[in-house]
Amino acid sequence: MPTVFSANRSSVLVDGEAIEGLQSLAFRVVTEREDIRAVGSDERVAVSFGLRTVQGELTVRSANFKLDGHLDKQAKFQLVANLKKDDAADSPKRTLSFDDCYIEDKAFSLGAGGTVVTAYTFSATRVREE
């Protein structure tokens, strides 16, 4: 049976501080790839892999001054997501650590319902799962 982590029980920290108003965290690992072609053939015979990076997005209700500061100063930070299933002591847990993060983009929106949402796009050198 799969382990289902709860967003309500989990937390995301930037440099050790919880992100208040966090709505979502999404990321993907991107690896450069080049196909190696066979001479005289239209098929590849191998694949060469290169740089691997992490691209992600944090969506926050309202705004986050700490993330705004990292964007303004182009400062490096660490992002840690502590995933939990529930509050029980023996509950499954997983930690995702994003190293050498930089905020690359900020998008602001004000919905018809009057709710402000800010999306912060970030990149990281790696993500470690524990």
XYZ file of C-alpha atoms in Angstrom:
130
model
C 0.000 0.000 0.000
C 1.451 3.425 -0.908
C 2.309 6.026 1.702
C 0.204 9.167 1.302
C 1.760 12.236 2.892
C -0.520 14.981 4.196
C 0.024 18.577 3.094
C -1.663 19.742 6.326
C 0.834 17.817 8.494
C 3.928 18.621 6.419
C 6.052 21.769 6.593
C 8.419 23.631 4.289
C 11.312 25.659 5.707
C 13.501 28.345 4.131
C 16.779 28.647 6.036
C 15.071 27.012 9.024
C 11.957 29.236 9.057
C 8.510 27.888 8.149
C 6.862 29.461 5.093
C 3.566 30.895 6.296
C 0.667 30.771 3.859
C 2.308 28.122 1.680
C -0.194 26.765 -0.834
C 2.019 24.439 -2.855
C 5.523 23.204 -3.580
C 6.220 21.643 -6.964
C 9.552 20.624 -8.458
C 11.173 18.587 -11.177
C 14.663 17.272 -11.759
C 16.003 18.134 -15.207
C 18.947 16.312 -16.803
C 20.551 17.433 -20.055
C 20.606 14.639 -22.605
C 22.134 14.153 -26.032
C 21.403 11.272 -28.385
C 24.410 9.504 -29.934
C 23.659 8.559 -33.526
C 25.016 5.617 -35.435
C 26.813 6.488 -38.672
C 24.569 5.650 -41.608
C 21.514 4.978 -39.422
C 18.519 6.980 -38.292
C 18.514 5.395 -34.816
C 20.402 6.318 -31.717
C 22.919 3.873 -30.301
C 23.519 5.530 -26.938
C 22.649 8.522 -24.777
C 25.046 11.000 -23.188
C 23.845 12.691 -19.993
C 25.046 16.066 -18.753
C 24.123 18.721 -16.207
C 21.364 17.876 -13.711
C 19.427 20.694 -12.017
C 16.248 21.110 -10.010
C 13.527 23.576 -10.992
C 10.674 24.333 -8.621
C 7.894 26.663 -7.621
C 6.528 27.780 -4.267
C 3.040 29.266 -4.242
C 2.279 31.432 -1.216
C -0.964 33.075 -0.159
C -0.175 36.777 0.022
C 3.644 37.116 -0.038
C 6.782 36.025 1.776
C 9.256 38.744 2.753
C 12.121 36.273 3.260
C 11.758 34.942 -0.298
C 11.402 38.520 -1.599
C 14.700 39.341 0.123
C 16.448 36.362 -1.489
C 15.186 37.529 -4.892
C 16.345 41.131 -4.340
C 19.806 40.123 -3.077
C 20.189 37.122 -5.419
C 21.086 35.228 -2.263
C 21.520 31.485 -1.903
C 19.297 29.591 0.556
C 18.302 26.086 1.584
C 14.775 24.734 1.316
C 13.678 21.739 3.407
C 10.315 19.984 3.076
C 9.386 17.735 6.013
C 6.672 15.389 4.761
C 4.448 13.554 7.257
C 1.494 11.218 6.977
C -0.019 12.186 10.362
C 1.035 13.271 13.863
C 1.630 9.748 15.256
C 5.186 9.062 16.472
C 5.573 5.995 14.225
C 4.027 7.707 11.186
C 6.033 7.536 7.921
C 8.176 10.614 7.270
C 10.348 11.852 4.440
C 12.604 14.883 4.186
C 13.411 16.641 0.921
C 16.433 18.965 1.110
C 17.037 21.390 -1.753
C 20.631 22.676 -1.785
C 21.995 25.968 -3.141
C 18.618 27.448 -4.099
C 18.103 30.779 -5.859
C 14.830 32.597 -6.535
C 14.670 33.205 -10.281
C 11.198 34.623 -10.810
C 8.247 36.045 -8.919
C 4.664 36.193 -10.204
C 1.944 38.102 -8.355
C -1.797 37.707 -8.848
C -4.912 39.133 -7.250
C -8.006 36.985 -7.759
C -11.611 38.108 -8.052
C -12.243 36.799 -4.533
C -9.702 39.265 -3.186
C -6.988 36.714 -2.462
C -3.389 37.599 -3.277
C -1.178 34.720 -4.447
C 2.541 34.961 -5.171
C 4.445 32.246 -7.052
C 8.214 32.045 -6.558
C 10.198 30.057 -9.125
C 13.490 28.675 -7.851
C 16.380 26.540 -9.005
C 18.523 24.233 -6.888
C 21.766 22.365 -7.395
C 20.258 19.113 -6.103
C 17.454 17.604 -4.083
C 18.222 14.937 -1.487
C 15.535 12.573 -0.216
C 15.900 11.035 3.250
